[in-house]
PDB file of C-alpha atoms in Angstrom:
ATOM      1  CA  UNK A  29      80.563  28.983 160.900  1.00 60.00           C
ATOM      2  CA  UNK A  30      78.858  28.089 164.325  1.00 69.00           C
ATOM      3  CA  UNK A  31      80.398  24.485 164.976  1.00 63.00           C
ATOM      4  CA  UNK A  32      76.950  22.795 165.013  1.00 86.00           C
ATOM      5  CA  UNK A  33      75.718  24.465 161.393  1.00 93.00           C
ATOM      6  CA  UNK A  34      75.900  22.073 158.551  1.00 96.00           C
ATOM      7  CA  UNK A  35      75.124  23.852 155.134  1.00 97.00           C
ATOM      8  CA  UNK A  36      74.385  21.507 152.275  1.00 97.00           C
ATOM      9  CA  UNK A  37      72.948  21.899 148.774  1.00 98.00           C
ATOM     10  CA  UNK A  38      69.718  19.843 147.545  1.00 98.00           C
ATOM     11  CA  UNK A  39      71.884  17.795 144.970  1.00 98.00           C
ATOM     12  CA  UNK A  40      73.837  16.521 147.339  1.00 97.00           C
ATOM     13  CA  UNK A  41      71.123  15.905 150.190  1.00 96.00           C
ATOM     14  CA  UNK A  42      67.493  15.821 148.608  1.00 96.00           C
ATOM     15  CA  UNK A  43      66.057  14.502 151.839  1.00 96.00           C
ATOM     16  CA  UNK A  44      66.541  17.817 153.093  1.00 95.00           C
ATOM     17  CA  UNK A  45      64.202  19.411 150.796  1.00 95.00           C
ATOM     18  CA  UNK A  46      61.035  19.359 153.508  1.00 94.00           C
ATOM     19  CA  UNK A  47      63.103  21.641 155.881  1.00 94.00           C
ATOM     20  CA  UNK A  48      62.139  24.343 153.392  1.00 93.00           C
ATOM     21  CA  UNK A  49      58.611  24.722 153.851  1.00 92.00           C
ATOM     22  CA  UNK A  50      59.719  24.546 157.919  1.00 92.00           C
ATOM     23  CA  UNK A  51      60.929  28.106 158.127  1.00 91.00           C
ATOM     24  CA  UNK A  52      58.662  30.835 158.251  1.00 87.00           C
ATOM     25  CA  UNK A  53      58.259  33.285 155.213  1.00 87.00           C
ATOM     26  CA  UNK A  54      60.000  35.833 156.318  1.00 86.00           C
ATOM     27  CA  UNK A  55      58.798  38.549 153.442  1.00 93.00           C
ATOM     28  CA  UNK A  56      56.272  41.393 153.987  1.00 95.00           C
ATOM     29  CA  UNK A  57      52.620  39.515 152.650  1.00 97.00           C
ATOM     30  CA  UNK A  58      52.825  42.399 149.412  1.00 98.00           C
ATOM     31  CA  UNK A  59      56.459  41.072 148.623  1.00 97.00           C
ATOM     32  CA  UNK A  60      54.824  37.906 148.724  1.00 97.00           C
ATOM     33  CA  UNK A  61      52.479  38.967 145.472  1.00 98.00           C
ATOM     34  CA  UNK A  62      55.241  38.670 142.456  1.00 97.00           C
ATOM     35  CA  UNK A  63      54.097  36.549 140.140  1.00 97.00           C
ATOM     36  CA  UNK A  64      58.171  36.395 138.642  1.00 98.00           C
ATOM     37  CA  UNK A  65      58.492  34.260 141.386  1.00 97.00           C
ATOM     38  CA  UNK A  66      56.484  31.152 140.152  1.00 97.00           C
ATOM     39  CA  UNK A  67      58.876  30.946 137.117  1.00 97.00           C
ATOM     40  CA  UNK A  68      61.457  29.704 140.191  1.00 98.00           C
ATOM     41  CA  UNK A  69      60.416  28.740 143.446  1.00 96.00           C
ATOM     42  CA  UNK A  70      57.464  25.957 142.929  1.00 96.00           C
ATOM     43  CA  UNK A  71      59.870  23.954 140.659  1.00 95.00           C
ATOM     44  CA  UNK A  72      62.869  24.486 142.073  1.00 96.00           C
ATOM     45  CA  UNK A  73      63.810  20.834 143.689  1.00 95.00           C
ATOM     46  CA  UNK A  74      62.997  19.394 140.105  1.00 95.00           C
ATOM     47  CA  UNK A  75      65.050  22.299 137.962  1.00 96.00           C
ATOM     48  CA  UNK A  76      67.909  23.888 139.987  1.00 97.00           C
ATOM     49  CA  UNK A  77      68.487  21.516 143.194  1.00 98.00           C
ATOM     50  CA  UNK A  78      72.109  22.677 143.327  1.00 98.00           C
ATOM     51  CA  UNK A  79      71.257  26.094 143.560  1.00 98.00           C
ATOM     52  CA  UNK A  80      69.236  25.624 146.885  1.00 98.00           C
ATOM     53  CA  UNK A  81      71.501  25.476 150.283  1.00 98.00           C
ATOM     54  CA  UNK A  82      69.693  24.320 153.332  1.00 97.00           C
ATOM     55  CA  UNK A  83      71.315  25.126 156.725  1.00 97.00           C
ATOM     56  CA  UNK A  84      70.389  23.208 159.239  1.00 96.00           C
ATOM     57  CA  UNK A  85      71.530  22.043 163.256  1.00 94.00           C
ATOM     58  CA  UNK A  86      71.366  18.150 163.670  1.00 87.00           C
ATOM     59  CA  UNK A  87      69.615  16.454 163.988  1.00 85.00           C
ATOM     60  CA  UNK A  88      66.979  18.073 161.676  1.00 88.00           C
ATOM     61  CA  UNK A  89      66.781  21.851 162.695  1.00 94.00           C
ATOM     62  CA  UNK A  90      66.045  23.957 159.568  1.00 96.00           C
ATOM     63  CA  UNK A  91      67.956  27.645 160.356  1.00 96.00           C
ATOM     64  CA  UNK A  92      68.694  29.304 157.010  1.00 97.00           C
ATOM     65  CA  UNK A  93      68.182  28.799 153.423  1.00 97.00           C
ATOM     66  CA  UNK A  94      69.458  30.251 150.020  1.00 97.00           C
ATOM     67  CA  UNK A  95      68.433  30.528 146.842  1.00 98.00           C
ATOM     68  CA  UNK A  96      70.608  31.061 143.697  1.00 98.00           C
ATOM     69  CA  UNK A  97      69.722  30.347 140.079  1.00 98.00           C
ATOM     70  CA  UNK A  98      71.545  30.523 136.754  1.00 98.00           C
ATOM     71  CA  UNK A  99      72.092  31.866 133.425  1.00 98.00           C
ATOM     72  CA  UNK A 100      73.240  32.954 130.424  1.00 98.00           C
ATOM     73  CA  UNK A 101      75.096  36.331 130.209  1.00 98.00           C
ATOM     74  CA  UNK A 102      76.998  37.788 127.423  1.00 95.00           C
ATOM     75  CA  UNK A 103      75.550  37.038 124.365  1.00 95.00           C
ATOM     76  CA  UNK A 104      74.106  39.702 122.265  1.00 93.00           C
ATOM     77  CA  UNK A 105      71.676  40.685 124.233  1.00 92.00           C
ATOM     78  CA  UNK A 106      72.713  40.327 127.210  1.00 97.00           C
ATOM     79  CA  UNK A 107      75.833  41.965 127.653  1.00 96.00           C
ATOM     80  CA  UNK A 108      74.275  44.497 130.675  1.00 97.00           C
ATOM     81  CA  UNK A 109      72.809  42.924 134.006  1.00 98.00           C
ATOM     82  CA  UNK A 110      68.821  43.307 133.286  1.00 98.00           C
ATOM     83  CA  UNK A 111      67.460  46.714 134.668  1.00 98.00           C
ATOM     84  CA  UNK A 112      64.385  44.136 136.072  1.00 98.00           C
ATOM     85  CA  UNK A 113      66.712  42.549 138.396  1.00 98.00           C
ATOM     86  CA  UNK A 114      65.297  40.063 140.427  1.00 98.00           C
ATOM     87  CA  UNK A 115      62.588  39.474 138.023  1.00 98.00           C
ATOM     88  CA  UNK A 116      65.210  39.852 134.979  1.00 98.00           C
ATOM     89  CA  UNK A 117      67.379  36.658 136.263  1.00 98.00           C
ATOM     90  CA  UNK A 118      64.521  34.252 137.060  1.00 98.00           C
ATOM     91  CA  UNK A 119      62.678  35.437 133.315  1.00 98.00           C
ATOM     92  CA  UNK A 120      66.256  34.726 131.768  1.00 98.00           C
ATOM     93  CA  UNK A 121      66.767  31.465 133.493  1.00 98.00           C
ATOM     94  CA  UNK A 122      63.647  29.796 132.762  1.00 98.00           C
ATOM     95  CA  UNK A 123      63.796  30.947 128.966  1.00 97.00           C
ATOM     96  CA  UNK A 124      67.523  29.389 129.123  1.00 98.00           C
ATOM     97  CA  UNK A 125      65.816  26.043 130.430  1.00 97.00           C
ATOM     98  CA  UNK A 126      63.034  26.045 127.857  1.00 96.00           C
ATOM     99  CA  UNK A 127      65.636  26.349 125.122  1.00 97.00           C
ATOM    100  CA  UNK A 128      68.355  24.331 126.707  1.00 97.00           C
ATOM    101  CA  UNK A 129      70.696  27.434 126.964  1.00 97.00           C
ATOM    102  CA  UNK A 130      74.253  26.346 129.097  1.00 97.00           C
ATOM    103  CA  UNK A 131      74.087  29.044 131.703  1.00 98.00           C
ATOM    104  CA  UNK A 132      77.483  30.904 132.832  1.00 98.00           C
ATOM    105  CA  UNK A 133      76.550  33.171 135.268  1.00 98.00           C
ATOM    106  CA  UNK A 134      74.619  33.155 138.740  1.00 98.00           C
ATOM    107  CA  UNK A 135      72.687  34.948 140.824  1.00 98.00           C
ATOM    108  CA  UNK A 136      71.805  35.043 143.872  1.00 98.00           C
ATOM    109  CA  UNK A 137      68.027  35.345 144.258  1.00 98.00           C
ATOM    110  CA  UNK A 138      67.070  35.452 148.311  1.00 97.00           C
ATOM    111  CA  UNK A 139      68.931  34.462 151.921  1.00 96.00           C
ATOM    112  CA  UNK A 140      66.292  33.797 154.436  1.00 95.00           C
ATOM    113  CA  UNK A 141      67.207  33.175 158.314  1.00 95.00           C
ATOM    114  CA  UNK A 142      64.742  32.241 161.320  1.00 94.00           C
ATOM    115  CA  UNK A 143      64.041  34.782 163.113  1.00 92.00           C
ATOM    116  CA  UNK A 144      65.882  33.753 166.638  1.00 92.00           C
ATOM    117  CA  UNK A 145      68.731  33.481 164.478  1.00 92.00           C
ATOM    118  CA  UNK A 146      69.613  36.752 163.131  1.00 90.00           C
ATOM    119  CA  UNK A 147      72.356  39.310 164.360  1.00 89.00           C
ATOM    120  CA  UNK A 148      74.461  35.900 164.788  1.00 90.00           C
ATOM    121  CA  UNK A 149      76.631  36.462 161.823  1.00 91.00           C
ATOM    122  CA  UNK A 150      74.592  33.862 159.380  1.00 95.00           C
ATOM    123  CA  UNK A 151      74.236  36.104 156.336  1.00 94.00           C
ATOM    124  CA  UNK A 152      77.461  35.983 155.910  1.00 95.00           C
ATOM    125  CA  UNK A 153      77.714  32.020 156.680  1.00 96.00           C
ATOM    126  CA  UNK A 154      75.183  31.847 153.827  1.00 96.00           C
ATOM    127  CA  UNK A 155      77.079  34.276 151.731  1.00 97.00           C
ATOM    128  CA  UNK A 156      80.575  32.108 151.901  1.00 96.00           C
ATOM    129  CA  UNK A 157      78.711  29.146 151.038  1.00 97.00           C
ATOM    130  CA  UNK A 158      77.121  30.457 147.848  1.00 98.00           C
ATOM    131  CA  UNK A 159      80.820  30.969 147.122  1.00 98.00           C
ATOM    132  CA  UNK A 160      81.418  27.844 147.694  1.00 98.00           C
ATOM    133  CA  UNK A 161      79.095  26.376 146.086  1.00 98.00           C
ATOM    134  CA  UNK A 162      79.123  28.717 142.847  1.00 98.00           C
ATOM    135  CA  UNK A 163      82.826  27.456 142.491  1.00 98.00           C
ATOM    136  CA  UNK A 164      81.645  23.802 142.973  1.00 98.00           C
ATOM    137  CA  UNK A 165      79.248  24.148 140.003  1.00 98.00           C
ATOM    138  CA  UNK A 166      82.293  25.081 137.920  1.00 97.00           C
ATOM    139  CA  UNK A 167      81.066  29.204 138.145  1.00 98.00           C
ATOM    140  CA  UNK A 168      83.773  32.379 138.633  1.00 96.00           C
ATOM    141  CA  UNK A 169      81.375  34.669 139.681  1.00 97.00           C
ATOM    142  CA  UNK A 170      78.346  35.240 141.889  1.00 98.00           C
ATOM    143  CA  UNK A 171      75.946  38.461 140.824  1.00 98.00           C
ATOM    144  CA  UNK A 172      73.107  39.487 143.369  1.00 98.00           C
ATOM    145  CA  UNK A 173      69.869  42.108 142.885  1.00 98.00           C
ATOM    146  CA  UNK A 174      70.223  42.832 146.657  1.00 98.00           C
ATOM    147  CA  UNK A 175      67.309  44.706 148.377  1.00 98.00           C
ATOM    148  CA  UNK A 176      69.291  47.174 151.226  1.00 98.00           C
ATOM    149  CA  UNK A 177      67.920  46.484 154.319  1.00 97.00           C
ATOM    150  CA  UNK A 178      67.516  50.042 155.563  1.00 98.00           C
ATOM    151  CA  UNK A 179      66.135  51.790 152.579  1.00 98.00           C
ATOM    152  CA  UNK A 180      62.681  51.326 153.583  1.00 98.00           C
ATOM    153  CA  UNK A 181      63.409  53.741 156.461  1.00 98.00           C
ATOM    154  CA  UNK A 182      63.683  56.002 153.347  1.00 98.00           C
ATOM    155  CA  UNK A 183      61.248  55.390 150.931  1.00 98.00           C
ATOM    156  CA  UNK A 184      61.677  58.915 148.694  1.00 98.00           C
ATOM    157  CA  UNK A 185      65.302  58.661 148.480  1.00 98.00           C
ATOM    158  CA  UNK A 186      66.692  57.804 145.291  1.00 98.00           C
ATOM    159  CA  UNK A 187      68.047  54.518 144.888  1.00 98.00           C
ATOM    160  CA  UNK A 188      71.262  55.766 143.117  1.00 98.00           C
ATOM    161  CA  UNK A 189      71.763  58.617 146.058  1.00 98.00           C
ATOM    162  CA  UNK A 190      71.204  55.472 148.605  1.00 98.00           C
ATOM    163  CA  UNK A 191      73.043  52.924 147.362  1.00 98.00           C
ATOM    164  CA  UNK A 192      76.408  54.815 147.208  1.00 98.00           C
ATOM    165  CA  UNK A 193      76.541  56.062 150.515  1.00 98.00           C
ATOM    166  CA  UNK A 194      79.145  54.563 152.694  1.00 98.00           C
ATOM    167  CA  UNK A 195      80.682  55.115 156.242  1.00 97.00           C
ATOM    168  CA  UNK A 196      84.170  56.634 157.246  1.00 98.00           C
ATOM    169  CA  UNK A 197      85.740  53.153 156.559  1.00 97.00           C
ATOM    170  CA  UNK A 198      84.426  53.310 152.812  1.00 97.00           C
ATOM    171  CA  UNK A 199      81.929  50.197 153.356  1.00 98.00           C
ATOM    172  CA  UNK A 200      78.353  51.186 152.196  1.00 98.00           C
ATOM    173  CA  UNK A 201      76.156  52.820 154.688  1.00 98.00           C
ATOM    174  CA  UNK A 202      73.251  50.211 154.527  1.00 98.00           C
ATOM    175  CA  UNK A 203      73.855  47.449 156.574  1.00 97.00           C
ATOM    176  CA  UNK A 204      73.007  44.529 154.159  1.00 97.00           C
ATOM    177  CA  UNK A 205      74.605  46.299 151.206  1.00 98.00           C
ATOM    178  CA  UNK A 206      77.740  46.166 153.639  1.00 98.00           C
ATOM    179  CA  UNK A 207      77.503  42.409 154.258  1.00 97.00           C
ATOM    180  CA  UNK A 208      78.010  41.970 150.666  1.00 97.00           C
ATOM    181  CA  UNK A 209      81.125  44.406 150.396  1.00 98.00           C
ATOM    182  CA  UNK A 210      82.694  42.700 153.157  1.00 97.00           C
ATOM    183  CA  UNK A 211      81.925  39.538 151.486  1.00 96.00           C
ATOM    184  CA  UNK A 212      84.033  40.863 147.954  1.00 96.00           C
ATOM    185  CA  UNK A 213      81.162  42.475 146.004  1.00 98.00           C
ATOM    186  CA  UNK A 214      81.454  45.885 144.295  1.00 98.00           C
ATOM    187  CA  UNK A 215      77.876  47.488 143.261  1.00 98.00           C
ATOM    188  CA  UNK A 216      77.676  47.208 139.228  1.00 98.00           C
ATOM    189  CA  UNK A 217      74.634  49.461 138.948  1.00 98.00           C
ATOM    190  CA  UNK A 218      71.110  49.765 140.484  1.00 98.00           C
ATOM    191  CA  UNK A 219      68.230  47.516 138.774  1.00 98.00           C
ATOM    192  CA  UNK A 220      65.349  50.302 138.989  1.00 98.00           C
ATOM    193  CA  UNK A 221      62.525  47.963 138.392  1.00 98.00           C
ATOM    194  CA  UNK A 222      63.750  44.751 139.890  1.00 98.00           C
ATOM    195  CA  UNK A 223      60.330  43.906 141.288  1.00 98.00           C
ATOM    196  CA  UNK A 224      57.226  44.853 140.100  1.00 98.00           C
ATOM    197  CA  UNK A 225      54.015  44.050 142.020  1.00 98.00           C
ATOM    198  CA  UNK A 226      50.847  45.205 140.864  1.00 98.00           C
ATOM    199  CA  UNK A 227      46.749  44.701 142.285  1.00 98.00           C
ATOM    200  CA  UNK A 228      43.356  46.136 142.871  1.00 98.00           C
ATOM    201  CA  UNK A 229      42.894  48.630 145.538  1.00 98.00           C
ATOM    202  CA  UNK A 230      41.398  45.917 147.578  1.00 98.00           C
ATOM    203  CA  UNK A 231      44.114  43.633 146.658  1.00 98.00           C
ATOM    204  CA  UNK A 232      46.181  46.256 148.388  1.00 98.00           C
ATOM    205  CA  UNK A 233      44.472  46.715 151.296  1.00 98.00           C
ATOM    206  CA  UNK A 234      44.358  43.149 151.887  1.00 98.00           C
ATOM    207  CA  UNK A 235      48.085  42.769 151.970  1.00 98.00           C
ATOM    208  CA  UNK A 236      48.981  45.761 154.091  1.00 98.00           C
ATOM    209  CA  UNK A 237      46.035  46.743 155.735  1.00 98.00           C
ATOM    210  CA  UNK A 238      46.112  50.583 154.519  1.00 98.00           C
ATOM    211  CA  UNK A 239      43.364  52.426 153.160  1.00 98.00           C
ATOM    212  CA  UNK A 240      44.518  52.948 149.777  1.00 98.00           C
ATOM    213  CA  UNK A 241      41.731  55.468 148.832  1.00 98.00           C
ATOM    214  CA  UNK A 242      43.272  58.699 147.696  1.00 98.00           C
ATOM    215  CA  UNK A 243      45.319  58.435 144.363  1.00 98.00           C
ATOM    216  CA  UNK A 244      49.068  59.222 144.682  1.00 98.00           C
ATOM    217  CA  UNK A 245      51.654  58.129 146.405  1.00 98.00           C
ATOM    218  CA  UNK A 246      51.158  55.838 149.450  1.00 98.00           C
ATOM    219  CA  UNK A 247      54.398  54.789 151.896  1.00 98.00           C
ATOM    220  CA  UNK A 248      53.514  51.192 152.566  1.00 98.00           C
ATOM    221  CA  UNK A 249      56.024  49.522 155.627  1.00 98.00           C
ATOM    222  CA  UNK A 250      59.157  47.681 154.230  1.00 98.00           C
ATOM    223  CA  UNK A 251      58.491  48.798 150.896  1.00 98.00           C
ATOM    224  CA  UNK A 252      61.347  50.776 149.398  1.00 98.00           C
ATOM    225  CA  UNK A 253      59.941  53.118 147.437  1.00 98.00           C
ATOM    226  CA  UNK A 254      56.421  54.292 147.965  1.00 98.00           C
ATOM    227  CA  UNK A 255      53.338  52.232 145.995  1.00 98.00           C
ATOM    228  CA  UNK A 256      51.338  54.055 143.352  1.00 98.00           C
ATOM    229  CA  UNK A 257      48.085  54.673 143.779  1.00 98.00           C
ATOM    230  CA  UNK A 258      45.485  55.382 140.942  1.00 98.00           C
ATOM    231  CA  UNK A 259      41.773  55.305 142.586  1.00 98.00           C
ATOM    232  CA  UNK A 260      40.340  56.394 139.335  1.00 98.00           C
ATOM    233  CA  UNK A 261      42.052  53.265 138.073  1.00 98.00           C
ATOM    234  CA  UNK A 262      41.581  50.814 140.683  1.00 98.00           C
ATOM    235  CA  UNK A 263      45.271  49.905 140.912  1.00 98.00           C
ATOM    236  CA  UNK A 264      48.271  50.294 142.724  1.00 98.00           C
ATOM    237  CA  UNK A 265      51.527  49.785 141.721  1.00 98.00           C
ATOM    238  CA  UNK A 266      54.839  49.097 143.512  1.00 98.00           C
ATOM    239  CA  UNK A 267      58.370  48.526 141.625  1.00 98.00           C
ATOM    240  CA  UNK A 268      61.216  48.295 143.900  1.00 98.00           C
ATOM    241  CA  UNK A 269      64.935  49.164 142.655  1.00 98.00           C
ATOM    242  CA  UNK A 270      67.727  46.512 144.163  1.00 98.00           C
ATOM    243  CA  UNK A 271      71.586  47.498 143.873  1.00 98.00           C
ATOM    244  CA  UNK A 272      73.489  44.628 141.103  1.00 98.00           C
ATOM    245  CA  UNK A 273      76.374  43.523 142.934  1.00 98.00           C
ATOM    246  CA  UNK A 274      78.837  41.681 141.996  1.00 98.00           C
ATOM    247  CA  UNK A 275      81.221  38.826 143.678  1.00 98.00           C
ATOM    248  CA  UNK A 276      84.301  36.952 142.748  1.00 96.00           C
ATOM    249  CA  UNK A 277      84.287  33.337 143.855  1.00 94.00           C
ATOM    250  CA  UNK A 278      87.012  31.686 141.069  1.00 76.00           C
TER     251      UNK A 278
END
């Protein structure tokens, strides 16, 4: 860790909780549109303050943050990761809440880093510190819905073709997917509809600034897969697949 970094959770140092609306958002304006993510992220000081990290250079420099969030896994029925993913965990964790369920497993849910910072080795920074602080909360294991970095370079590849890919050394091809193996994780399967997004045509062109005016298929930038398009309809649809992966951290 770069000596001047000081990670911290929100538990532990509530007065850090303003540095979060400090960094930028950092997510295409479409990825921006799933409504999953208000079952997490406008509570999320009041319901799961452990489960936020803040990094930050002193004296009050926001750099990074992280985002975990738990729940309940191996019951009935849940004895599979969720095939929603990223949407699956956050549904599963608020229903655990509203019924007072005593999570046992967590997942990672986003690592966001400024900009100016990247390419300095903070992903994995961030990475160690969910470790650390997924043992801290009494947790053996860390599971993450990752979104590969480099996929959206190929958006009509298969997520099960891309995800197992890996170099000469036997680390996965995709660069973030990598930061995660070096890290300890093993892919458990791919979640094909981790995200699903949905809008009017002109909801669509609003966020990306593309036509959207023949029905089919429409490659949108950063999206992983391409984005559905029914003019007939008057909707688009986009559902992105993320690789489960999963870490050891007893």
């Amino acid at each position: 860790m770069p000596a001047n970094l000081i990670v911290e959770p929100l538990d532990r140092r509530p007065e850090l909780a303003a540095m979060q609306s400090q960094l930028p958002n950092l997510w295409p304006r479409f990825m921006q549109q799933d409504p999953t993510a208000n079952l997490y992220y406008p509570d999320v000081e009041a319901n799961h303050p452990e489960h936020v990290l803040i990094a930050y250079e002193e004296p009050d420099t926001p750099v990074a943050l992280a985002y975990t969030v738990p729940f309940e896994f191996g019951s009935e029925h849940r004895r599979e990761l969720p095939d929603d993913g990223w949407d699956g965990v956050i549904r599963w964790a608020a229903q655990d809440r509203d019924r007072d369920t005593r999570p046992t497993l967590v997942s990672a849910l986003e690592i966001s880093i400024r900009p100016d910072r990247r390419g300095q080795g903070l992903a994995q920074v961030l990475l160690a510190a969910m470790h650390e602080n997924v043992r801290r909360l009494g947790f053996t294991e860390l599971v993450a819905p990752v979104r590969p970095s480099a996929k959206h370079l190929e958006p009509h590849t298969p997520m099960h073709e891309y995800a197992h890919r890996t170099r000469p050394d036997g680390l996965p091809e995709d660069p973030w997917l990598r930061v995660h193996a070096r890290a300890g994780a093993t892919i458990a399967k791919v979640a094909p509809r981790s995200m699903v997004i949905t809008g009017t045509l002109a909801d669509w062109r609003e966020w990306t600034g593309l036509p959207f005016d023949t029905t089919g298929d429409v490659v949108v930038p950063q999206a992983l897969l391409p984005v559905h398009c029914s003019v007939e309809h008057d909707h688009a649809v986009y559902v992105e697949p993320n690789v489960w992966m999963r870490h050891p951290v007893g």
